[in-house]
Short mmCIF file of C-alpha atoms in Angstrom, two decimals:
data_model
loop_
_atom_site.label_atom_id
_atom_site.label_comp_id
_atom_site.label_asym_id
_atom_site.label_seq_id
_atom_site.Cartn_x
_atom_site.Cartn_y
_atom_site.Cartn_z
CA MET A 27 48.37 68.02 107.00
CA SER A 28 47.16 71.20 109.54
CA ARG A 29 44.25 70.94 111.39
CA ILE A 30 42.49 74.48 110.74
CA PRO A 31 39.58 75.56 113.11
CA VAL A 32 36.86 77.25 111.58
CA VAL A 33 33.50 79.16 113.60
CA PHE A 34 30.22 79.58 111.63
CA THR A 35 27.80 81.15 114.54
CA PRO A 36 24.38 80.22 112.66
CA ASP A 37 20.97 81.14 114.37
CA ASP A 38 18.36 79.38 113.10
CA ASN A 39 17.38 81.69 109.69
CA PHE A 40 21.46 81.56 108.58
CA ILE A 41 21.71 78.22 108.66
CA ILE A 42 21.80 77.66 105.03
CA PRO A 43 22.98 80.29 103.93
CA THR A 44 25.41 79.12 106.32
CA CYS A 45 26.22 75.90 104.41
CA VAL A 46 26.63 77.45 101.61
CA ALA A 47 29.63 79.11 102.66
CA VAL A 48 30.93 75.45 104.51
CA TYR A 49 30.76 73.95 101.15
CA SER A 50 32.39 76.54 99.42
CA MET A 51 35.48 76.28 101.29
CA LEU A 52 35.27 72.36 101.22
CA GLU A 53 35.01 73.47 97.43
CA SER A 54 37.56 76.00 97.16
CA LYS A 55 40.55 74.12 99.19
CA ARG A 56 43.70 72.12 98.21
CA THR A 57 43.99 68.81 98.94
CA ASP A 58 46.20 69.04 101.85
CA THR A 59 44.12 71.73 103.92
CA GLU A 60 41.72 69.91 106.14
CA TYR A 61 39.48 72.24 108.19
CA TYR A 62 37.76 71.08 111.22
CA PHE A 63 34.13 72.97 111.64
CA TYR A 64 32.66 74.53 115.16
CA PHE A 65 28.75 75.70 114.72
CA VAL A 66 28.18 77.22 117.83
CA VAL A 67 25.09 78.57 118.59
CA GLY A 68 22.37 79.38 120.61
CA HIS A 69 19.87 76.98 123.62
CA HIS A 70 17.33 77.20 121.45
CA PHE A 71 18.96 76.13 118.02
CA ASN A 72 16.19 73.76 116.35
CA SER A 73 18.17 70.47 115.77
CA GLU A 74 16.08 69.38 113.01
CA ASN A 75 18.39 72.26 111.47
CA ILE A 76 21.32 69.67 111.66
CA CYS A 77 20.06 67.92 108.39
CA TYR A 78 21.43 70.55 106.53
CA ILE A 79 24.64 70.09 108.16
CA GLU A 80 24.69 66.39 107.25
CA LYS A 81 24.02 66.88 104.00
CA ILE A 82 27.48 68.38 103.46
CA ARG A 83 29.45 65.12 105.18
CA LYS A 84 27.13 63.18 102.34
CA LEU A 85 29.11 64.97 99.21
CA PHE A 86 32.29 65.67 101.42
CA ILE A 87 33.76 62.57 103.12
CA GLU A 88 36.63 64.96 104.98
CA PHE A 89 34.07 66.92 106.41
CA ALA A 90 34.64 67.44 110.40
CA TYR A 91 32.81 69.72 112.54
CA GLU A 92 31.06 69.95 115.84
CA VAL A 93 27.48 71.62 116.35
CA ILE A 94 28.18 73.48 120.00
CA ALA A 95 25.07 74.87 122.10
CA ILE A 96 25.27 77.44 124.61
CA ASP A 97 23.43 78.91 126.80
CA ASP A 98 22.69 82.63 125.03
CA ALA A 99 20.22 84.28 127.89
CA SER A 100 22.90 86.68 129.02
CA PHE A 101 22.56 88.12 124.73
CA LYS A 102 18.41 87.91 125.26
CA ASN A 103 18.69 92.48 125.84
CA MET A 104 21.29 93.35 123.73
CA LYS A 105 20.70 96.28 121.70
CA ILE A 106 20.97 96.01 118.02
CA ASN A 107 20.74 98.38 115.37
CA THR A 108 21.72 96.42 112.18
CA LYS A 109 18.04 95.05 111.31
CA HIS A 110 19.66 91.54 109.69
CA LEU A 111 22.44 90.78 112.56
CA SER A 112 21.17 88.81 115.79
CA THR A 113 22.59 87.81 119.40
CA SER A 114 24.78 85.02 117.67
CA ALA A 115 27.12 87.69 116.09
CA PHE A 116 28.24 87.89 119.42
CA TYR A 117 28.69 84.88 120.19
CA ARG A 118 32.71 84.79 118.43
CA LEU A 119 33.16 87.14 120.87
CA PHE A 120 33.47 84.65 124.14
CA LEU A 121 34.74 82.34 121.61
CA GLY A 122 37.59 81.99 124.08
CA SER A 123 35.76 80.23 126.83
CA ILE A 124 33.21 78.14 124.45
CA LEU A 125 36.12 76.54 123.10
CA ALA A 126 38.72 76.38 125.68
CA ASP A 127 41.43 73.53 123.85
CA GLU A 128 41.66 75.30 120.61
CA GLU A 129 44.56 78.09 120.68
CA LYS A 130 43.50 79.99 117.20
CA VAL A 131 40.52 79.88 114.95
CA MET A 132 38.84 80.92 111.92
CA TYR A 133 35.73 83.09 111.93
CA HIS A 134 32.89 83.99 109.01
CA ASP A 135 30.01 85.23 108.54
CA GLY A 136 27.24 83.05 106.81
CA ASP A 137 26.81 84.68 103.73
CA ILE A 138 30.00 84.29 102.11
CA LEU A 139 30.94 82.57 99.22
CA VAL A 140 34.86 81.53 99.44
CA LEU A 141 36.76 80.94 96.25
CA ASP A 142 40.15 79.67 97.03
CA ASP A 143 42.17 77.96 99.65
CA LEU A 144 42.04 80.09 103.04
CA SER A 145 45.16 77.75 104.60
CA ASP A 146 47.99 80.28 104.04
CA TYR A 147 46.46 83.20 105.75
CA PHE A 148 45.75 81.03 109.06
CA LYS A 149 49.50 80.45 109.44
CA LYS A 150 50.27 84.20 108.94
CA ASP A 151 52.09 85.06 112.29
CA PHE A 152 49.94 86.76 114.28
CA GLU A 153 51.03 86.13 117.98
CA ASP A 154 50.83 89.59 119.12
CA CYS A 155 47.16 90.27 118.19
CA TYR A 156 43.66 89.48 119.34
CA VAL A 157 42.40 89.52 115.41
CA SER A 158 43.26 89.72 112.48
CA GLY A 159 40.89 90.95 109.35
CA VAL A 160 40.95 92.94 106.39
CA PRO A 161 41.27 96.90 107.10
CA SER A 162 37.82 98.90 106.97
CA ILE A 163 37.98 101.66 104.12
CA TYR A 164 35.19 103.50 105.95
CA ALA A 165 36.72 103.41 109.11
CA VAL A 166 39.87 105.24 107.58
CA GLN A 167 37.91 108.91 105.58
CA ASN A 168 37.63 111.72 107.77
CA GLY A 169 33.69 111.65 108.04
CA LEU A 170 30.73 111.49 110.13
CA TRP A 171 31.52 107.45 110.86
CA ARG A 172 35.50 108.18 112.11
CA HIS A 173 34.41 111.53 114.05
CA GLU A 174 31.41 109.48 115.58
CA ARG A 175 33.21 106.65 116.98
CA VAL A 176 36.27 109.01 118.40
CA GLU A 177 34.41 111.92 119.88
CA LYS A 178 30.92 109.72 120.95
CA TRP A 179 32.50 106.51 121.23
CA GLY A 180 35.46 106.43 122.74
CA PHE A 181 38.04 105.41 120.28
CA PRO A 182 41.51 106.71 120.39
CA HIS A 183 41.35 106.31 116.54
CA THR A 184 40.31 104.15 113.59
CA ASP A 185 43.29 103.90 111.63
CA ASP A 186 43.13 100.11 112.35
CA TYR A 187 39.80 99.11 112.12
CA ILE A 188 38.51 96.11 110.21
CA PHE A 189 35.83 94.16 109.27
CA SER A 190 34.36 91.52 111.34
CA GLY A 191 33.30 89.76 109.42
CA ASP A 192 36.45 87.29 107.96
CA LEU A 193 38.51 86.96 111.04
CA ILE A 194 41.67 84.88 112.93
CA ILE A 195 40.86 85.20 116.30
CA ASN A 196 43.86 84.75 118.54
CA LEU A 197 42.57 82.71 121.38
CA SER A 198 44.88 82.12 123.32
CA LEU A 199 46.11 85.66 123.84
CA ILE A 200 42.39 86.77 124.44
CA ARG A 201 42.15 84.02 127.17
CA ALA A 202 45.79 84.97 128.99
CA ASP A 203 44.90 89.14 129.18
CA GLY A 204 41.69 88.17 130.13
CA LEU A 205 39.59 90.09 126.96
CA GLU A 206 36.12 88.47 127.24
CA GLU A 207 35.70 90.68 130.40
CA LYS A 208 36.16 93.80 128.23
CA PHE A 209 33.25 92.43 125.28
CA ALA A 210 30.99 91.54 127.92
CA SER A 211 30.38 95.37 129.64
CA HIS A 212 31.28 97.04 126.26
CA MET A 213 28.86 94.27 124.40
CA LYS A 214 26.03 96.24 126.33
CA LEU A 215 27.04 100.41 125.61
CA GLY A 216 24.76 100.37 121.99
CA TYR A 217 27.38 100.89 119.70
CA PRO A 218 25.79 101.91 116.21
CA SER A 219 28.37 98.60 114.17
CA GLU A 220 27.50 96.10 117.10
CA ASP A 221 30.05 93.31 117.32
CA GLN A 222 32.41 95.46 114.87
CA ASP A 223 32.72 98.25 116.97
CA VAL A 224 33.17 95.55 120.51
CA ILE A 225 35.54 94.31 118.87
CA ASN A 226 37.96 97.47 117.26
CA ARG A 227 37.42 99.13 120.89
CA CYS A 228 38.78 96.54 122.47
CA CYS A 229 41.70 94.77 120.91
CA ILE A 230 42.68 98.29 119.52
CA GLY A 231 46.74 98.14 119.53
CA LYS A 232 46.23 93.97 119.00
CA ILE A 233 44.75 94.06 115.31
CA GLY A 234 46.14 92.49 112.66
CA LYS A 235 45.72 93.35 109.00
CA LEU A 236 44.87 90.28 106.68
CA PRO A 237 44.73 91.39 102.54
CA LEU A 238 41.59 92.52 100.32
CA ARG A 239 40.40 89.24 99.12
CA PHE A 240 40.11 87.49 102.20
CA CYS A 241 36.91 89.89 102.54
CA MET A 242 36.25 91.16 99.54
CA LEU A 243 32.41 92.73 98.70
CA ASN A 244 30.69 91.96 96.03
CA ARG A 245 29.74 95.37 95.32
CA TRP A 246 33.08 96.06 94.61
CA ILE A 247 33.87 94.35 91.70
CA GLY A 248 34.00 94.76 88.28
CA ASN A 249 33.82 98.65 89.28
CA ASP A 250 36.00 101.47 90.20
CA ILE A 251 34.44 102.48 93.69
CA LEU A 252 37.38 101.90 95.98
CA ASN A 253 39.84 103.97 93.95
CA SER A 254 37.10 107.22 94.11
CA PHE A 255 37.49 107.06 97.75
CA GLU A 256 40.04 110.14 99.46
CA ILE A 257 41.66 107.89 101.71
CA ASN A 258 42.32 104.38 100.78
CA PRO A 259 44.41 101.82 103.22
CA TYR A 260 44.76 98.92 100.37
CA SER A 261 47.26 99.23 97.73
CA SER A 262 46.34 99.14 93.89
CA GLU A 263 48.24 96.12 93.14
CA GLU A 264 45.65 94.42 96.67
CA ILE A 265 42.79 96.11 95.07
CA SER A 266 43.50 94.15 91.15
CA GLU A 267 44.24 90.71 93.51
CA ALA A 268 41.07 91.24 95.42
CA GLN A 269 38.61 92.01 92.23
CA GLN A 270 40.74 89.44 89.83
CA LYS A 271 41.09 87.06 92.14
CA PRO A 272 38.48 87.04 95.73
CA ALA A 273 39.42 84.46 98.64
CA ILE A 274 35.91 85.07 100.30
CA ILE A 275 33.02 87.62 98.83
CA HIS A 276 31.19 88.55 101.33
CA PHE A 277 27.25 89.26 100.54
CA ALA A 278 27.53 92.32 103.14
CA GLY A 279 24.41 94.38 103.08
CA ALA A 280 20.56 93.08 102.59
CA ASP A 281 20.92 94.79 99.12
CA ALA A 282 24.13 91.78 98.17
CA LYS A 283 22.58 88.83 99.62
CA PRO A 284 21.64 86.08 97.09
CA TRP A 285 18.41 85.04 98.67
CA LYS A 286 17.21 89.18 98.97
CA ASN A 287 18.08 89.49 95.69
CA THR A 288 18.72 87.53 92.16
CA ARG A 289 20.43 89.88 90.07
CA ILE A 290 23.65 90.03 92.33
CA LYS A 291 27.27 89.63 91.02
CA TYR A 292 28.68 85.94 92.50
CA GLY A 293 24.95 85.04 92.92
CA ASP A 294 24.42 82.20 90.70
CA ASP A 295 27.83 80.54 92.06
CA TRP A 296 25.71 80.80 95.32
CA TRP A 297 22.51 79.12 93.87
CA ARG A 298 24.65 76.42 92.35
CA ILE A 299 25.28 75.15 95.78
CA LEU A 300 22.28 75.59 97.14
CA LYS A 301 20.59 73.28 94.81
CA SER A 302 23.25 71.14 95.82
CA LEU A 303 22.27 71.43 99.38
CA LEU A 304 18.30 71.38 98.92
CA SER A 305 15.33 69.19 97.82
CA ILE A 306 13.62 70.49 94.59
CA GLU A 307 10.49 71.57 96.33
CA GLU A 308 13.13 73.43 99.38
CA PHE A 309 15.06 75.05 96.27
CA SER A 310 12.21 76.21 94.76
CA GLN A 311 11.08 77.78 97.50
CA TRP A 312 14.31 79.65 98.17
CA LYS A 313 14.45 80.66 94.84
CA THR A 314 10.71 81.88 94.33
CA ARG A 315 10.68 84.13 97.41
CA ALA A 316 14.61 85.38 96.44
CA GLU A 317 12.92 86.51 92.62
CA GLU A 318 9.68 87.56 94.54
CA SER A 319 12.15 89.62 96.83
CA THR A 320 14.39 90.88 93.89
CA LYS A 321 11.20 92.55 91.41
CA GLU A 322 9.96 94.45 94.89
CA ARG A 323 11.96 97.20 94.37
CA ASP A 324 11.08 97.68 90.40
CA TRP A 325 8.66 100.30 89.68
CA ILE A 326 6.95 98.19 87.13
CA HIS A 327 5.54 95.88 90.69
CA TYR A 328 4.82 99.43 91.84
CA LYS A 329 3.11 100.59 88.81
CA ASN A 330 0.67 97.14 88.85
CA ILE A 331 -0.09 98.30 92.59
CA LEU A 332 -1.29 101.66 91.65
CA ASP A 333 -3.64 100.53 88.65
CA ASN A 334 -4.95 97.65 90.38
CA ASN A 335 -6.17 100.89 92.78
CA PHE A 336 -7.05 103.15 89.77
CA SER A 337 -9.47 100.33 88.30
CA GLN A 338 -11.56 99.95 91.05
CA LEU A 339 -13.22 103.01 89.81
CA ASN A 340 -14.59 100.20 87.66
CA THR A 341 -16.01 98.09 90.02
CA ASN A 342 -18.42 98.84 93.06
CA GLN A 343 -15.04 99.24 95.35
CA GLN A 344 -13.92 102.71 96.22
CA MET A 345 -10.74 103.87 94.69
CA ARG A 346 -8.27 104.49 97.55
CA LYS A 347 -6.57 107.62 97.96
CA ILE A 348 -2.20 107.34 97.51
CA VAL A 349 -0.62 109.02 100.25
CA ILE A 350 2.86 109.20 100.60
CA TYR A 351 4.84 108.45 104.27
CA GLY A 352 8.19 109.74 104.93
CA PHE A 353 9.90 112.37 102.99
CA GLY A 354 13.44 112.17 103.24
CA LYS A 355 15.40 110.56 100.31
CA ALA A 356 13.74 107.35 99.70
CA GLY A 357 10.32 109.37 99.86
CA ARG A 358 11.33 112.57 97.24
CA GLU A 359 12.40 109.97 94.88
CA PHE A 360 9.49 108.02 95.05
CA TYR A 361 7.15 110.67 94.72
CA SER A 362 9.23 112.02 91.63
CA THR A 363 8.68 109.00 89.98
CA MET A 364 4.59 109.19 90.68
CA VAL A 365 4.85 112.42 89.24
CA ASN A 366 6.99 111.25 86.41
CA ASN A 367 4.44 108.60 85.97
CA ASN A 368 1.48 110.83 86.45
CA TYR A 369 -0.35 109.29 89.45
CA ARG A 370 -2.08 111.62 91.90
CA ILE A 371 -0.34 111.51 95.48
CA SER A 372 -3.25 112.93 97.50
CA ALA A 373 -0.91 114.31 100.67
CA ILE A 374 2.49 113.20 102.44
CA ILE A 375 2.90 112.12 105.67
CA ASP A 376 6.37 112.87 107.79
CA ALA A 377 6.41 113.57 111.86
CA ASN A 378 8.88 115.88 110.86
CA ALA A 379 7.71 119.69 111.36
CA LEU A 380 10.65 120.78 109.39
CA LYS A 381 9.48 119.06 106.71
CA ILE A 382 6.30 120.04 106.40
CA ASN A 383 6.43 124.03 105.78
CA GLN A 384 8.78 123.43 103.03
CA GLY A 385 7.90 124.50 99.73
CA GLY A 386 8.46 122.88 96.33
CA ILE A 387 5.85 120.76 95.70
CA ASN A 388 1.92 121.64 95.29
CA ILE A 389 0.78 118.69 98.02
CA PRO A 390 0.46 119.01 101.38
CA ILE A 391 3.25 118.04 104.32
CA ILE A 392 0.92 116.79 107.34
CA THR A 393 1.91 114.97 110.56
CA PRO A 394 0.78 111.19 110.83
CA GLU A 395 -1.76 112.58 113.47
CA ASP A 396 -3.27 115.09 111.66
CA ALA A 397 -3.94 112.64 108.73
CA LYS A 398 -5.62 109.93 109.62
CA HIS A 399 -9.27 111.61 110.08
CA LYS A 400 -8.81 112.51 106.23
CA TYR A 401 -6.45 109.54 104.89
CA GLY A 402 -7.23 106.59 107.96
CA ASN A 403 -8.07 104.22 104.61
CA ALA A 404 -5.80 105.49 102.23
CA MET A 405 -3.16 103.04 100.15
CA ILE A 406 0.22 104.77 102.17
CA PHE A 407 3.49 103.89 100.52
CA ILE A 408 5.58 103.71 103.49
CA THR A 409 9.44 104.84 102.24
CA VAL A 410 11.32 105.18 105.03
CA GLN A 411 13.61 102.07 104.97
CA GLY A 412 14.13 99.10 107.24
CA ASP A 413 11.22 100.15 109.50
CA PHE A 414 8.13 99.81 107.75
CA GLU A 415 6.33 96.74 110.50
CA GLN A 416 6.94 98.85 113.06
CA ILE A 417 5.39 102.32 111.14
CA CYS A 418 2.04 100.28 110.55
CA GLU A 419 2.26 99.17 113.59
CA ASN A 420 1.99 102.76 114.71
CA LEU A 421 -0.44 104.23 112.60
CA ARG A 422 -3.03 101.44 113.03
CA SER A 423 -2.37 102.83 117.21
CA ILE A 424 -3.59 106.30 116.21
CA GLY A 425 -6.31 105.33 113.83
CA TYR A 426 -5.08 103.81 110.44
CA SER A 427 -6.47 100.57 111.05
CA ASN A 428 -8.52 100.23 107.12
CA ALA A 429 -5.73 101.90 105.86
CA VAL A 430 -3.66 99.89 102.99
CA PHE A 431 0.29 99.75 103.82
CA ILE A 432 2.58 99.33 100.31
CA CYS A 433 6.46 99.18 101.47
CA TYR A 434 8.63 101.15 98.91
CA ILE A 435 12.00 99.81 98.49
CA GLN A 436 14.64 101.68 97.36
CA LYS A 437 17.87 101.04 94.79
CA GLY A 438 19.68 102.74 96.37
CA ASP A 439 23.71 103.23 95.15
CA PHE A 440 25.10 100.00 96.84
CA TYR A 441 21.91 98.50 95.34
CA TYR A 442 23.31 99.28 91.96
CA GLN A 443 26.75 98.47 92.78
CA VAL A 444 26.34 95.04 93.22
CA ILE A 445 24.10 94.33 90.09
CA ASP A 446 25.89 91.89 87.48
CA ASP A 447 26.64 93.02 84.29
CA LYS A 448 24.48 90.42 83.04
CA TYR A 449 20.83 92.57 84.34
CA LYS A 450 22.14 96.21 83.74
CA MET A 451 20.48 96.80 80.82
CA TYR A 452 16.81 95.64 83.28
CA GLU A 453 17.93 98.09 85.56
CA ASP A 454 18.90 100.92 82.99
CA GLU A 455 15.63 100.80 81.89
CA ASP A 456 13.60 100.64 85.57
CA ILE A 457 15.67 103.97 86.21
CA LEU A 458 13.91 105.12 82.43
CA ARG A 459 10.44 103.90 83.26
CA LYS A 460 10.92 105.49 87.14
CA LYS A 461 11.75 109.18 84.59
CA GLY A 462 8.25 108.13 82.98
CA ILE A 463 10.21 107.92 79.14
CA TRP A 464 10.13 104.29 79.12
CA ALA A 465 6.52 103.06 78.21
CA LYS A 466 7.23 99.35 78.28
#
């Protein structure tokens, strides 16, 4: 029986999803596979959360692990562009020092579900590679993403660029070549894809390739999306195998995570495991939050808010004017939905001067500064994706202290790609409601 060291780097917010991932690895392994788990955490990690790891030990007698707390002070000033990412994502860069006695490790993000034994991938010969992972289909396309990496960030090319969520890491070679010093200098540069860019930039020329099924995104299951790309790093056989028998499902992106969206593919499998790890009360809390988060994207959610505002006409309270903040793709979608459903919009606020004078709509587009006197107590739907709290804070600071802010979360292409088939009819009905042609 060969011992396979497996590393996760959770913070307090990600420990429970990580435990689901670990459970799925143990549930899916062959009897002759021996995983040894390392949980590398910051020194402020709440020790009470170890109880969730201990719950796994009660369910799997072969489960062996260590929790290693590191001084994370040097990571605190990191520039992170991805909202759900934390500094713990950078710990994987320094596993050569943290795990000085290990020659090679398997690393995984916590937002995965393992469906097969992974030992054969660990046994592959990658002696001349620092890291090995699944090639990124986005990195080989001839577009802005690739152009930016080469022209702005100094990548010689992105032909061998891999996803960084599921890796085999050659710690002995990284130590021998002193690569961690290079990691340390590059992680401060502010790459757009943070640790993933750092790994690919610093390891270029010594990156191994793993098959797609080792990191299969759930949004690629049950559709033909992968075959729609102009350049494809995966063979048709590789795609077919990954879709029919994925080894790892990666819930990449906010739309794809089970605890954010209860309608996703493989979500039921994730919730089944979570139920084994939590108390009845904790599980109920997690499920309720996830269901509320999911419903907050539906048109009926916003319709109820608008109708409640309209109902103030029949009380002593004053109905608030309706304003849209942001007139990008999501703002235009929300504007069209409002018009389709006969709701009156008083104004659109956008700081971009190029949008202010454009035609095509019958209501004013004005800057936040110009709008504050007339719409300082309005109901403002923030349609800029991902910056809700910061925008609210900024608006309050310039005079919108009496406004009511509503976060509009767009259902984009990625959202519809991850939806399980059993929810497709509901989503189709939601689209019809947005168009104003579905009354129920």
